[in-house]
PDB file of C-alpha atoms and ligand atoms in Angstrom:
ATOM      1  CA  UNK A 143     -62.697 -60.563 -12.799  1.00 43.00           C
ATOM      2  CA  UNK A 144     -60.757 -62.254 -15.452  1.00 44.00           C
ATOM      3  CA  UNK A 145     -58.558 -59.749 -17.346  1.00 46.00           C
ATOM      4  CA  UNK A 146     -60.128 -60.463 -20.520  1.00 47.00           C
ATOM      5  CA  UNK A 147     -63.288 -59.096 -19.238  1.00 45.00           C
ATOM      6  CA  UNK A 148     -61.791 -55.820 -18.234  1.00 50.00           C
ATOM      7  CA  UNK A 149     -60.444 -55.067 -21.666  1.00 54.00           C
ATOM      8  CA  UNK A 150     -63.768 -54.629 -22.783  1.00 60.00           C
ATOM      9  CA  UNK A 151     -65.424 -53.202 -19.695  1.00 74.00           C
ATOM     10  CA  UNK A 152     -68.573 -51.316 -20.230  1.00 93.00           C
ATOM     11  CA  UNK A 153     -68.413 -47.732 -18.948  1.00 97.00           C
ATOM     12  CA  UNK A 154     -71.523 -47.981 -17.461  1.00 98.00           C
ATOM     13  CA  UNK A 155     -73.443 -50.881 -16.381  1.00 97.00           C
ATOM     14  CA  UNK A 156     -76.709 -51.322 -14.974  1.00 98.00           C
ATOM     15  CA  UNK A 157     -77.559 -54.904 -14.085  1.00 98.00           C
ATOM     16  CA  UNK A 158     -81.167 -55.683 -13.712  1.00 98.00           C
ATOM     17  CA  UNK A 159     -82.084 -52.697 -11.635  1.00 98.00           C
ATOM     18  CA  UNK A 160     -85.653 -52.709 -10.522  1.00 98.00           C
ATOM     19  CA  UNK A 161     -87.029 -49.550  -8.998  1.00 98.00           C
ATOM     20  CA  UNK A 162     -90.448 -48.779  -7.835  1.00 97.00           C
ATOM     21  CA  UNK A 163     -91.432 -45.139  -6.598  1.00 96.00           C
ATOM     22  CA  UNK A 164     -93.817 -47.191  -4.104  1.00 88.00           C
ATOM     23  CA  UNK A 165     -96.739 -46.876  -6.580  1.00 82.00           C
ATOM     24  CA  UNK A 166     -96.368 -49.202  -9.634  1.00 89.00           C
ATOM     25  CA  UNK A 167     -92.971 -50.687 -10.954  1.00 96.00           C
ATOM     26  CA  UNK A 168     -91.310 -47.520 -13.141  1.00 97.00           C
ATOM     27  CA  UNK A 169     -87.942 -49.960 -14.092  1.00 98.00           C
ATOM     28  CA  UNK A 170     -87.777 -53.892 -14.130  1.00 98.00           C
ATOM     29  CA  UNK A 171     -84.937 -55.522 -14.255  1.00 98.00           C
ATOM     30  CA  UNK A 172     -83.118 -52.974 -16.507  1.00 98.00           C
ATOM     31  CA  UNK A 173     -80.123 -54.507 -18.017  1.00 98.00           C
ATOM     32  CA  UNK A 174     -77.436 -52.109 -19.957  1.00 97.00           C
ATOM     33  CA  UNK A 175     -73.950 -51.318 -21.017  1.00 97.00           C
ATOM     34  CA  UNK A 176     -72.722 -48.000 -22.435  1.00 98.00           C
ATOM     35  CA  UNK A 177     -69.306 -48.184 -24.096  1.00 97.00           C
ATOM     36  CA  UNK A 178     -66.895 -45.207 -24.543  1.00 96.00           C
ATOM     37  CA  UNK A 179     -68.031 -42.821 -26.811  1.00 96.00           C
ATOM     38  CA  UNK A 180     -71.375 -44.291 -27.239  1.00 97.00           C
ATOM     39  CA  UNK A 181     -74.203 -41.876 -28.512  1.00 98.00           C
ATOM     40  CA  UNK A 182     -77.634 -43.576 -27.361  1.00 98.00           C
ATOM     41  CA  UNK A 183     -81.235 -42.274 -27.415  1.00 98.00           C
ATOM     42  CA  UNK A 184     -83.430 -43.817 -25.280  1.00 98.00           C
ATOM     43  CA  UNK A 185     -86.861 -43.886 -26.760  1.00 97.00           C
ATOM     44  CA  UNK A 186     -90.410 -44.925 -24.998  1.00 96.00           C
ATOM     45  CA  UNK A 187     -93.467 -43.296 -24.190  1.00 94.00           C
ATOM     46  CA  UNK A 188     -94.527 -40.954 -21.435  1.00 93.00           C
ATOM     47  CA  UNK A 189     -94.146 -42.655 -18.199  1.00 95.00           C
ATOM     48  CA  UNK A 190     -91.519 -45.392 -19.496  1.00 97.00           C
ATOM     49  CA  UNK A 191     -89.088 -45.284 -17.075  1.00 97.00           C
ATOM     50  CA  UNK A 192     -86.786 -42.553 -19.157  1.00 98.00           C
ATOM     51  CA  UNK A 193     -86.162 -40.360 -16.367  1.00 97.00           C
ATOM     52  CA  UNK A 194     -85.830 -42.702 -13.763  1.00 98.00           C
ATOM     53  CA  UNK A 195     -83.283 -44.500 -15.612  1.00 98.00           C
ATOM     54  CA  UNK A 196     -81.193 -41.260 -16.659  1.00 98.00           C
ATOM     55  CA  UNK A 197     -81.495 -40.861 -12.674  1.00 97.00           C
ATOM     56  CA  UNK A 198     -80.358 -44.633 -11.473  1.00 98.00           C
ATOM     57  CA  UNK A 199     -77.280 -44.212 -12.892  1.00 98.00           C
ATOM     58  CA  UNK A 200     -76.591 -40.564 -11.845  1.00 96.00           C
ATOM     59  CA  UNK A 201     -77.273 -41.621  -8.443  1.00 96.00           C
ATOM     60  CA  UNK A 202     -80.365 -39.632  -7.599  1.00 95.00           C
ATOM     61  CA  UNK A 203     -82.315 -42.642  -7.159  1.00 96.00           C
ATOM     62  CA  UNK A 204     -81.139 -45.945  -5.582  1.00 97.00           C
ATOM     63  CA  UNK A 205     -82.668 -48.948  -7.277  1.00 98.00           C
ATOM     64  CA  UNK A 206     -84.408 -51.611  -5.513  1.00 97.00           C
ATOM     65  CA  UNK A 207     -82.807 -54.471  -6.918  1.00 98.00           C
ATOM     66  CA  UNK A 208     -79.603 -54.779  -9.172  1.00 98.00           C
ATOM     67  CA  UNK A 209     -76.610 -52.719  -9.764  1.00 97.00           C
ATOM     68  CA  UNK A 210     -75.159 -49.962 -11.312  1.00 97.00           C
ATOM     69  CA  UNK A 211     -71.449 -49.437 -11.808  1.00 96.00           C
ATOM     70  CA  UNK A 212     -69.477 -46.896 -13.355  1.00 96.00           C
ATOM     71  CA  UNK A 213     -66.085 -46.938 -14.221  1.00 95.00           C
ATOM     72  CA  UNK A 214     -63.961 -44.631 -12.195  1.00 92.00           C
ATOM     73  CA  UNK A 215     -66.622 -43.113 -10.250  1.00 86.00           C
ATOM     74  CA  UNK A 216     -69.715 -40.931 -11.000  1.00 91.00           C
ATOM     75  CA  UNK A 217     -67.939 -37.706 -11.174  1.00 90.00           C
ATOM     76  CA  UNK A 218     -67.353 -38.200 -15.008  1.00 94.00           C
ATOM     77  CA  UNK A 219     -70.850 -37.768 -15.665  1.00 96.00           C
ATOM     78  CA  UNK A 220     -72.837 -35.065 -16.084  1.00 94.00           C
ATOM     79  CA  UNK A 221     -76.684 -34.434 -15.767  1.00 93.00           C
ATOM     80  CA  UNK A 222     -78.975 -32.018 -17.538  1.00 92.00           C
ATOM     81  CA  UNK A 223     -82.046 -32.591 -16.329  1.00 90.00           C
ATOM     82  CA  UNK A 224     -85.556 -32.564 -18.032  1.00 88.00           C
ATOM     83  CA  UNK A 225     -86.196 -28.763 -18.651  1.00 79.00           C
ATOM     84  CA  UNK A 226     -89.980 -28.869 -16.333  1.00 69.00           C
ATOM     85  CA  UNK A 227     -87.591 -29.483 -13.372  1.00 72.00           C
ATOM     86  CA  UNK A 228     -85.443 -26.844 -13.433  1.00 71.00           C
ATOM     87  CA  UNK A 229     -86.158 -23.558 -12.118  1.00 72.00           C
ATOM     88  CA  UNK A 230     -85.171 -20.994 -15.324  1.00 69.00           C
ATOM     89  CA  UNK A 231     -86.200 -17.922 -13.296  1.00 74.00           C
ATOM     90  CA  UNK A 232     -83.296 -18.299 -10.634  1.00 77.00           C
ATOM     91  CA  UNK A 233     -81.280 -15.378 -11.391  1.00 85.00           C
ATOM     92  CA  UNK A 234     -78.106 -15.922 -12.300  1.00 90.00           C
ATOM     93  CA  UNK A 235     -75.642 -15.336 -15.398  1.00 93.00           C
ATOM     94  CA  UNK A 236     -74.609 -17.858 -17.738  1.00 95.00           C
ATOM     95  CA  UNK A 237     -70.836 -17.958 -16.677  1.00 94.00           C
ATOM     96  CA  UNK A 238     -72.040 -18.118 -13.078  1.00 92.00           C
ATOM     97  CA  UNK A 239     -74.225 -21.229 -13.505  1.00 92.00           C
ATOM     98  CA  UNK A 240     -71.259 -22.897 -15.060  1.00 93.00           C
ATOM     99  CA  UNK A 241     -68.973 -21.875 -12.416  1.00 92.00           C
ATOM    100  CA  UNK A 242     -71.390 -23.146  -9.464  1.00 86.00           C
ATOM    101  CA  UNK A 243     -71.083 -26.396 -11.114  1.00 81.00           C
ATOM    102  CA  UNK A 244     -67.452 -26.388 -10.118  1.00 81.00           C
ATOM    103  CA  UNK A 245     -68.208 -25.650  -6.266  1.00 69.00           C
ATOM    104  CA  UNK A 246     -66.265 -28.959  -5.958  1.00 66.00           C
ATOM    105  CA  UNK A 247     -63.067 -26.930  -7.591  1.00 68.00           C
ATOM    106  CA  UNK A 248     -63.963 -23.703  -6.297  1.00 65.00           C
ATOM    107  CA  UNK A 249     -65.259 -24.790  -3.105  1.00 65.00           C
ATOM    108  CA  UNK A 250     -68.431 -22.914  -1.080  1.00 61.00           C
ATOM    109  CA  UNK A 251     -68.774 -19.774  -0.686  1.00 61.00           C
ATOM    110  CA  UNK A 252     -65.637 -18.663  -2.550  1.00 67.00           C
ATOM    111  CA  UNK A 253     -64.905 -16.818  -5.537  1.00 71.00           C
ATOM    112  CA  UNK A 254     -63.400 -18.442  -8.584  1.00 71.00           C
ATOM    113  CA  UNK A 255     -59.707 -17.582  -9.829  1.00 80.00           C
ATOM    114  CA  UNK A 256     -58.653 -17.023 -12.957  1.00 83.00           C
ATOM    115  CA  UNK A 257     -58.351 -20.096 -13.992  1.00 85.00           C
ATOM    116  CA  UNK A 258     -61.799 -21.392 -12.979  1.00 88.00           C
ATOM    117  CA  UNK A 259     -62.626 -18.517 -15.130  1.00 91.00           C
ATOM    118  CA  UNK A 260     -61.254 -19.468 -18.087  1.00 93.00           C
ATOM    119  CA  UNK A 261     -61.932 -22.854 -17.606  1.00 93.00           C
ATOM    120  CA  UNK A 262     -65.759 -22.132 -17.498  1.00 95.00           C
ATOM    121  CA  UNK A 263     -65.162 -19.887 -20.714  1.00 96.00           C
ATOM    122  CA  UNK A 264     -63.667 -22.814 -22.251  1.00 96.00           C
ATOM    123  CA  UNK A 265     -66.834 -24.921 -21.574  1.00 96.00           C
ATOM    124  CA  UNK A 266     -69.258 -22.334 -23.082  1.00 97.00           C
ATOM    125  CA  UNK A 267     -66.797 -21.576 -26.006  1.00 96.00           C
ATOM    126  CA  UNK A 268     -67.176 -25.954 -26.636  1.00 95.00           C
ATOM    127  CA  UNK A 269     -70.817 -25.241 -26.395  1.00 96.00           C
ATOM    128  CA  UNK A 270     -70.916 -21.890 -28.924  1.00 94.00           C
ATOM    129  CA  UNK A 271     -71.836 -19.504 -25.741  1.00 95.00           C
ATOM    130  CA  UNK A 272     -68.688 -18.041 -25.128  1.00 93.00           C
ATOM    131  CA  UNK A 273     -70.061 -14.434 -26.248  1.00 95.00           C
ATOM    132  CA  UNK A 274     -72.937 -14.949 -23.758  1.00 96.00           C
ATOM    133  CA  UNK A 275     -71.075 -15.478 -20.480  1.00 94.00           C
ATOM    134  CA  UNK A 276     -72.536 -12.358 -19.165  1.00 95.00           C
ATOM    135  CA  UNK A 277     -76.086 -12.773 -19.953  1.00 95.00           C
ATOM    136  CA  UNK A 278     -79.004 -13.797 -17.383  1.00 94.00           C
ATOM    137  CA  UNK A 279     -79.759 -17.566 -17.988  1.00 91.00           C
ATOM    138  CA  UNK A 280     -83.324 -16.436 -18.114  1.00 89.00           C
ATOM    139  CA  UNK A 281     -83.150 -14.265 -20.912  1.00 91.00           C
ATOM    140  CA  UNK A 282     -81.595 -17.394 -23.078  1.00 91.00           C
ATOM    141  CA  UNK A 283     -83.810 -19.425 -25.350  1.00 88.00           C
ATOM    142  CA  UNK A 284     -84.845 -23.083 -24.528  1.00 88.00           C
ATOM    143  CA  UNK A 285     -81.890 -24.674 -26.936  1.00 90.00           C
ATOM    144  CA  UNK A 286     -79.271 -22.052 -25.561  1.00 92.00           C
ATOM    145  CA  UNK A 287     -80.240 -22.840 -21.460  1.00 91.00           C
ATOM    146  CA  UNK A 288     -79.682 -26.942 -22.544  1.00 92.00           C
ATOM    147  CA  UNK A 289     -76.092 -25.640 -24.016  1.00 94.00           C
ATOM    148  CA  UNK A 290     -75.244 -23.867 -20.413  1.00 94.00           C
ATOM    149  CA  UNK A 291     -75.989 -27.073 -18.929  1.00 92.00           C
ATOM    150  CA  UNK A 292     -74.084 -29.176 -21.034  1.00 95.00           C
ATOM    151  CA  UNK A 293     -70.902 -26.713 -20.620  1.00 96.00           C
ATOM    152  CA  UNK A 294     -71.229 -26.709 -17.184  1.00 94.00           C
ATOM    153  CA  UNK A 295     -70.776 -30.479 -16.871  1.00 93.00           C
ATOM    154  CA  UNK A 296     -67.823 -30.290 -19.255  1.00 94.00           C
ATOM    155  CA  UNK A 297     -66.435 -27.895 -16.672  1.00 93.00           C
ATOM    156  CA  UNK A 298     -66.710 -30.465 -13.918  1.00 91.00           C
ATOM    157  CA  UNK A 299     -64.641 -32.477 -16.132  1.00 90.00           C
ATOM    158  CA  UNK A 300     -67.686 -34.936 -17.181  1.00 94.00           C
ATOM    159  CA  UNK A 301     -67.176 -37.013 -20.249  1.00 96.00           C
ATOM    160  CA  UNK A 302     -70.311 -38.601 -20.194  1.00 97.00           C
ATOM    161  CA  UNK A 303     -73.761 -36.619 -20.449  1.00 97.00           C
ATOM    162  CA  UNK A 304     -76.504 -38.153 -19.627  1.00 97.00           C
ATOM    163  CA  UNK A 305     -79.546 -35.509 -21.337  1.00 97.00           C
ATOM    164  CA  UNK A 306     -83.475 -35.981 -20.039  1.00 96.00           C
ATOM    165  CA  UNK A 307     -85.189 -34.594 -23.180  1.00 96.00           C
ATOM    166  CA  UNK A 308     -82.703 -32.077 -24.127  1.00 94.00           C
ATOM    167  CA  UNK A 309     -84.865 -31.514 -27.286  1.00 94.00           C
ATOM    168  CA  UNK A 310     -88.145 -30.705 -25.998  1.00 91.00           C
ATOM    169  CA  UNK A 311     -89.856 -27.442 -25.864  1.00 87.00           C
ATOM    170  CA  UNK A 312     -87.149 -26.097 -28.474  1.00 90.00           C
ATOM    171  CA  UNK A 313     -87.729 -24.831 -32.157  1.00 89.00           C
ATOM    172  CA  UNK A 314     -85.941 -26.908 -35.010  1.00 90.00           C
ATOM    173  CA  UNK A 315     -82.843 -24.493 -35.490  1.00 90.00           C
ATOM    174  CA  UNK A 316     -82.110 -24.816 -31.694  1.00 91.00           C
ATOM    175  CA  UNK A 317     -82.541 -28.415 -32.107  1.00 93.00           C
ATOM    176  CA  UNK A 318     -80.134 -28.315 -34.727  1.00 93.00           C
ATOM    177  CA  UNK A 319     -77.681 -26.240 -33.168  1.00 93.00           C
ATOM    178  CA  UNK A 320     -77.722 -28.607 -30.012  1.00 94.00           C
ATOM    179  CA  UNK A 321     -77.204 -31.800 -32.120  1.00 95.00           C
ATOM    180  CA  UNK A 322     -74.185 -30.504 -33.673  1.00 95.00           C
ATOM    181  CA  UNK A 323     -72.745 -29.318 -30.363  1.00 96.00           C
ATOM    182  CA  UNK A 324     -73.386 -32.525 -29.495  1.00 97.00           C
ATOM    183  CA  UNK A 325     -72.244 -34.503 -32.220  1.00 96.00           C
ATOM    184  CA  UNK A 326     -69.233 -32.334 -32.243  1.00 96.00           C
ATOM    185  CA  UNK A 327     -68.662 -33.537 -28.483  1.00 97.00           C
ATOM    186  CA  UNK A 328     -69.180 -36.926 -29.168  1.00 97.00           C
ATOM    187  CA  UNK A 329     -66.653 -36.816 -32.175  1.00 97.00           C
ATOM    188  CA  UNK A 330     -64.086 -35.261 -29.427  1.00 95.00           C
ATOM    189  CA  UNK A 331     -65.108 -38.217 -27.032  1.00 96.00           C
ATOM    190  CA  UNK A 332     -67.420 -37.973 -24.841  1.00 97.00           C
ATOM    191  CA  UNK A 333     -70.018 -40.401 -24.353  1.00 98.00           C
ATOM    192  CA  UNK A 334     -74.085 -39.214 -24.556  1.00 98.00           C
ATOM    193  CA  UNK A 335     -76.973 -40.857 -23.245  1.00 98.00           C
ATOM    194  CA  UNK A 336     -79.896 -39.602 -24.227  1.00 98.00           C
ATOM    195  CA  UNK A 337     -83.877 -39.556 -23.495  1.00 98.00           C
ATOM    196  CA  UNK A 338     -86.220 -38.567 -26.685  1.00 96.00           C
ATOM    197  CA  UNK A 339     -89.722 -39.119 -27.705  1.00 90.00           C
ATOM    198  CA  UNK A 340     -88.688 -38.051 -31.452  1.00 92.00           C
ATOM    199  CA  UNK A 341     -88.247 -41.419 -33.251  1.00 94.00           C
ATOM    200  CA  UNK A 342     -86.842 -40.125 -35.933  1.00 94.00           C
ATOM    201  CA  UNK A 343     -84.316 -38.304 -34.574  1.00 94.00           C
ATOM    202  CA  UNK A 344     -82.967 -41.117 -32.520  1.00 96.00           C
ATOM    203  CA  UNK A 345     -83.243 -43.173 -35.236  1.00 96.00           C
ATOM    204  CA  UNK A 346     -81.346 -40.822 -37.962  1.00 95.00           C
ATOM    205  CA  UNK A 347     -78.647 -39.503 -35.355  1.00 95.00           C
ATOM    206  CA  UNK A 348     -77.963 -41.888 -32.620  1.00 97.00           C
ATOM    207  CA  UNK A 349     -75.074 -45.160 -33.521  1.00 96.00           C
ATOM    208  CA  UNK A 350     -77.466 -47.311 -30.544  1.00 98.00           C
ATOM    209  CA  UNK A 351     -81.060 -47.077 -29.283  1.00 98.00           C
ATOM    210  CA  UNK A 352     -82.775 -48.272 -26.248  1.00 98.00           C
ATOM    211  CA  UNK A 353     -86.369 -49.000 -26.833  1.00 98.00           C
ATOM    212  CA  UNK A 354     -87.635 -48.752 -23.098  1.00 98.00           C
ATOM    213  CA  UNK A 355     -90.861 -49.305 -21.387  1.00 97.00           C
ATOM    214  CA  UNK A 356     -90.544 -50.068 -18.172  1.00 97.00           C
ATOM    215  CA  UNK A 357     -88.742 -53.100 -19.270  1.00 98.00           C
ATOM    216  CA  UNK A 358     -85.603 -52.828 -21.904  1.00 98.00           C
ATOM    217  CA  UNK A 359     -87.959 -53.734 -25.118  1.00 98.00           C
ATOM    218  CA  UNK A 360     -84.794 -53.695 -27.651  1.00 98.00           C
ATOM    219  CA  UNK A 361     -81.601 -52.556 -27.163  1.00 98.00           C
ATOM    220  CA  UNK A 362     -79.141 -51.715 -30.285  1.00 97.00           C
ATOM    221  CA  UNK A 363     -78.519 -50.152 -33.433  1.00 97.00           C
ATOM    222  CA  UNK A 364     -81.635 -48.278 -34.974  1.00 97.00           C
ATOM    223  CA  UNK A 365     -82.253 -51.009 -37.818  1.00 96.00           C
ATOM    224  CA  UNK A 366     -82.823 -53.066 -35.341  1.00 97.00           C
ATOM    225  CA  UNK A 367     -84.322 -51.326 -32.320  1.00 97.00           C
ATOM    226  CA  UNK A 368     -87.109 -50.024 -35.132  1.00 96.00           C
ATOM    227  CA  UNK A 369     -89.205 -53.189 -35.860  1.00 94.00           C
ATOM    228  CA  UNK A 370     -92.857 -52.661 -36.101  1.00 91.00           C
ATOM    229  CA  UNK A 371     -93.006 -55.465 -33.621  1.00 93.00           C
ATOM    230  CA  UNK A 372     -90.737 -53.678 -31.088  1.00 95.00           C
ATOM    231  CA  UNK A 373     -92.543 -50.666 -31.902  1.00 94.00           C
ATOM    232  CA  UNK A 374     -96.193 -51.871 -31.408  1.00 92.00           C
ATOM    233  CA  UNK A 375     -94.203 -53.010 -27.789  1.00 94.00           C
ATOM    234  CA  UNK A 376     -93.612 -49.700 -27.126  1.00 94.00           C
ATOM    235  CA  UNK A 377     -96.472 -47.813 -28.168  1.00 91.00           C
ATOM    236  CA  UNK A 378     -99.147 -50.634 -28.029  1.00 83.00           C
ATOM    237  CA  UNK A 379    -102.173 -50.054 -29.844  1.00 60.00           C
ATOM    238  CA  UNK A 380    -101.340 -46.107 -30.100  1.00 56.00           C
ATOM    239  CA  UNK A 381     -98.869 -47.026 -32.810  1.00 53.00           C
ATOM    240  CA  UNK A 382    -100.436 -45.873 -36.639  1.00 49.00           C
ATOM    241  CA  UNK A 383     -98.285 -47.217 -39.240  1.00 52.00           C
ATOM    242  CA  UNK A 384     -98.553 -45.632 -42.488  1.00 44.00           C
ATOM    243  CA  UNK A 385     -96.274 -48.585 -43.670  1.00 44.00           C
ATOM    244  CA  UNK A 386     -94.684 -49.319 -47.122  1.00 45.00           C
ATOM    245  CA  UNK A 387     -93.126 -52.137 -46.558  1.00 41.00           C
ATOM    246  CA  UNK A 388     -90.583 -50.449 -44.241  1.00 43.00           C
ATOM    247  CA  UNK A 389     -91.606 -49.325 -40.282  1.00 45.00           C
ATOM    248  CA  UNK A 390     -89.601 -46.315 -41.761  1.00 41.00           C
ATOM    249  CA  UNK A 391     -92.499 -44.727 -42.396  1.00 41.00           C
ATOM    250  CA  UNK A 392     -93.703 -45.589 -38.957  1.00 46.00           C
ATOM    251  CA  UNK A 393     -95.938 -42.654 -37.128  1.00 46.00           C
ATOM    252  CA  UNK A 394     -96.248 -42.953 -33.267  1.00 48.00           C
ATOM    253  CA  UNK A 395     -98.801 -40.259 -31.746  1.00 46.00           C
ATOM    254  CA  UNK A 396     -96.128 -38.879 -29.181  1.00 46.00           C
ATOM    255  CA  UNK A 397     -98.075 -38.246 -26.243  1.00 45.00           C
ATOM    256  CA  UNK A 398     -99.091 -42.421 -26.159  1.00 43.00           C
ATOM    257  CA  UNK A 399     -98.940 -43.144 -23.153  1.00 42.00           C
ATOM    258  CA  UNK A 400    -102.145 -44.774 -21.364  1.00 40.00           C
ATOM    259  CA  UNK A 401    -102.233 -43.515 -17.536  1.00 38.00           C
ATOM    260  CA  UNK A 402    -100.457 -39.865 -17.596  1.00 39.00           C
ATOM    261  CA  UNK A 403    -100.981 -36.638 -18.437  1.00 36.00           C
ATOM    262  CA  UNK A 404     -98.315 -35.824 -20.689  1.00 36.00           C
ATOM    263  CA  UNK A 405     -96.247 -32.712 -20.978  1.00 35.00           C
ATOM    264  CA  UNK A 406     -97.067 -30.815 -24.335  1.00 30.00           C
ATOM    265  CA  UNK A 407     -93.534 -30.271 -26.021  1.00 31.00           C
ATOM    266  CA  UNK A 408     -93.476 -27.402 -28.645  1.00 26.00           C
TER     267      UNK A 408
HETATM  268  P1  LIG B 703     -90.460 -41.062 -18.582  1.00 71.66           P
HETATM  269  O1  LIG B 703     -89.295 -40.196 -18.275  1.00 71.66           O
HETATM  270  O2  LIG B 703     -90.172 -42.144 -19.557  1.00 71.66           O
HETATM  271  O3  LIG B 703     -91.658 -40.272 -18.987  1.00 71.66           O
HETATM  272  P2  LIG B 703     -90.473 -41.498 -15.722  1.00 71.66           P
HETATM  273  O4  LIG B 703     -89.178 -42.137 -15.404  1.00 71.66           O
HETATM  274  O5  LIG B 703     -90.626 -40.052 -15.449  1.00 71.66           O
HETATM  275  O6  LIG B 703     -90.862 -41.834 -17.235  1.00 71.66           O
HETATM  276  O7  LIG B 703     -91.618 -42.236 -14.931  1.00 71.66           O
HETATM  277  C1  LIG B 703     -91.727 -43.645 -14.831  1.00 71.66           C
HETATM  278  C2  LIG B 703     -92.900 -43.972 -13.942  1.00 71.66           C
HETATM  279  O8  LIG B 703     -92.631 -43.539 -12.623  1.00 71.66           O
HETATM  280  C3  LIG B 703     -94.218 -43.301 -14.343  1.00 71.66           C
HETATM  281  O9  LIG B 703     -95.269 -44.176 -14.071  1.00 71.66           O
HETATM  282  C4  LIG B 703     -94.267 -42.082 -13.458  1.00 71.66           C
HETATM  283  O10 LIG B 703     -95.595 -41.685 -13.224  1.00 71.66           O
HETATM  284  C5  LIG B 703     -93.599 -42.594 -12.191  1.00 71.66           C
HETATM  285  N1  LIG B 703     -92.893 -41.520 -11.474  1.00 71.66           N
HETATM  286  C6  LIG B 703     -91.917 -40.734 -11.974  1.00 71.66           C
HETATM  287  N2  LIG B 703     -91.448 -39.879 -11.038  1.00 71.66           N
HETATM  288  C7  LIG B 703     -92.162 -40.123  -9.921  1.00 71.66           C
HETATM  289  C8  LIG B 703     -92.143 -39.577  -8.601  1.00 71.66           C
HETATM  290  N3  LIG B 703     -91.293 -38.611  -8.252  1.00 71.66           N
HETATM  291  N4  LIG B 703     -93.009 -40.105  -7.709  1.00 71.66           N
HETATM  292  C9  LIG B 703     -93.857 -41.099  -8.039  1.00 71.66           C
HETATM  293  N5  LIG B 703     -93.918 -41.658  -9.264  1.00 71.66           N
HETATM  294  C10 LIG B 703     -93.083 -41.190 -10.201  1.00 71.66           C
HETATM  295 MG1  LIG B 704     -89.058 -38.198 -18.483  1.00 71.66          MG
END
């Protein structure tokens, strides 16, 4: 590699990754780069590929075809899954799930120190839980089990999240408190990658957005990820536009996808 290519070296990049889950095609030839500090939505309907993507590059998934490289290795990032696979009724306190994310520090079956401790204090203080260490993770509300997750990958050390829906299911003040945790984050450096169906939200809060439907559709900053003709891509015929002039005023039935089911968020 020439040196003048590392200067600029993505921090993650996934070069046209196909996957199939042996039914149809969920990613084709997925092309991407995510740059230090990055904050990027990925938008798309139901059954897009959003997940499986977020996946690819965790490593959950392997892809068929292409590559994914991260820089330094996959330990930096840090996963918080889509909230339907997770199992909230596990019973366990809130400084406890962060701490079992540092089994790799900690190691099985042994007790954290002190300063695994205060380390995983540190994490929920970042995240505004610190007074809620003791608490059951069940008892939290939908906004407040996303922040758990997200401290206990800054425990591990990530500086990347990578965040399946982390807005769905919760009301608007939790989604408010979680963007600013995680704008705050982002202002201290770490790099988010994001899945949402809210358009407007990715559009209003995220510096890049990937427009995704099983193939990348647009990739870049809102103004020009939100075309009416990328968004009729997207969406298809489910798209409404109640258009002035601007596909600002663009309104997307969420739930558009054609062949699934689709989870009912809030
Ligand atoms: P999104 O997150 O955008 O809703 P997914 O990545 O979950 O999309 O799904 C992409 C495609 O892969 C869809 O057609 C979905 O039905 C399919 N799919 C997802 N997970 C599985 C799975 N575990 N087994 C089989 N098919 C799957
Ligand atoms: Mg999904």
């Amino acid at each position: 590699m020439a040196a003048a290519g590392t200067l600029h070296a993505p921090l993650i990049s996934v070069r046209s990754v196909t996957f199939s889950y042996g039914t149809g095609t969920a990613l084709e030839a997925v092309s991407l780069n995510v740059a230090p500090g990055d904050r990027i939505a990925i938008i798309g309907p139901n059954g897009a590929g959003k997940s499986t993507l977020l996946k690819a590059i965790m490593g959950l998934i392997t892809p068929d075809r292409g590559a994914i490289t991260v820089v330094g290795d996959r330990r930096r990032l840090g996963y918080v899954a889509q909230h339907e696979e997770v199992d909230w009724n596990f019973p366990i306190s809130v400084l406890d799930a962060v701490l079992m994310g540092m089994w790799r520090e900690v190691g099985w079956f042994r007790r954290a120190g002190r300063a695994q401790n205060a380390k995983a204090l540190a994490a929920l203080d970042r995240v505004g839980l610190a007074e809620l260490g003791q608490r059951q993770v069940g008892e939290l509300s939908g906004g407040q089990r996303r922040r758990v997750f997200i401290a206990r990958a800054l425990a591990q050390q990530a500086d990347v999240l990578l965040l399946d829906e982390p807005f769905s299911g919760v009301d608007i003040a939790a989604e408010a408190d979680l963007l600013a945790v995680l704008r705050r984050l982002n202002d201290e450096g770490i790099t988010l990658l994001l899945s949402t169906h809210d358009l407007e939200l990715a559009r209003e809060q995220f510096d890049k957005v990937l427009a995704l439907r099983r193939k990348v559709i647009a990739f870049g900053q809102p103004r020009e990820v939100f075309t009416r003709e990328h968004l009729t891509q997207l969406y298809g015929k489910r798209i409404i536009a109640y258009e002035n002039g601007a596909p600002a005023e663009i309104f997307v039935d969420e739930h558009g996808c054609e062949d699934h089911e689709g989870h009912q968020h809030l």
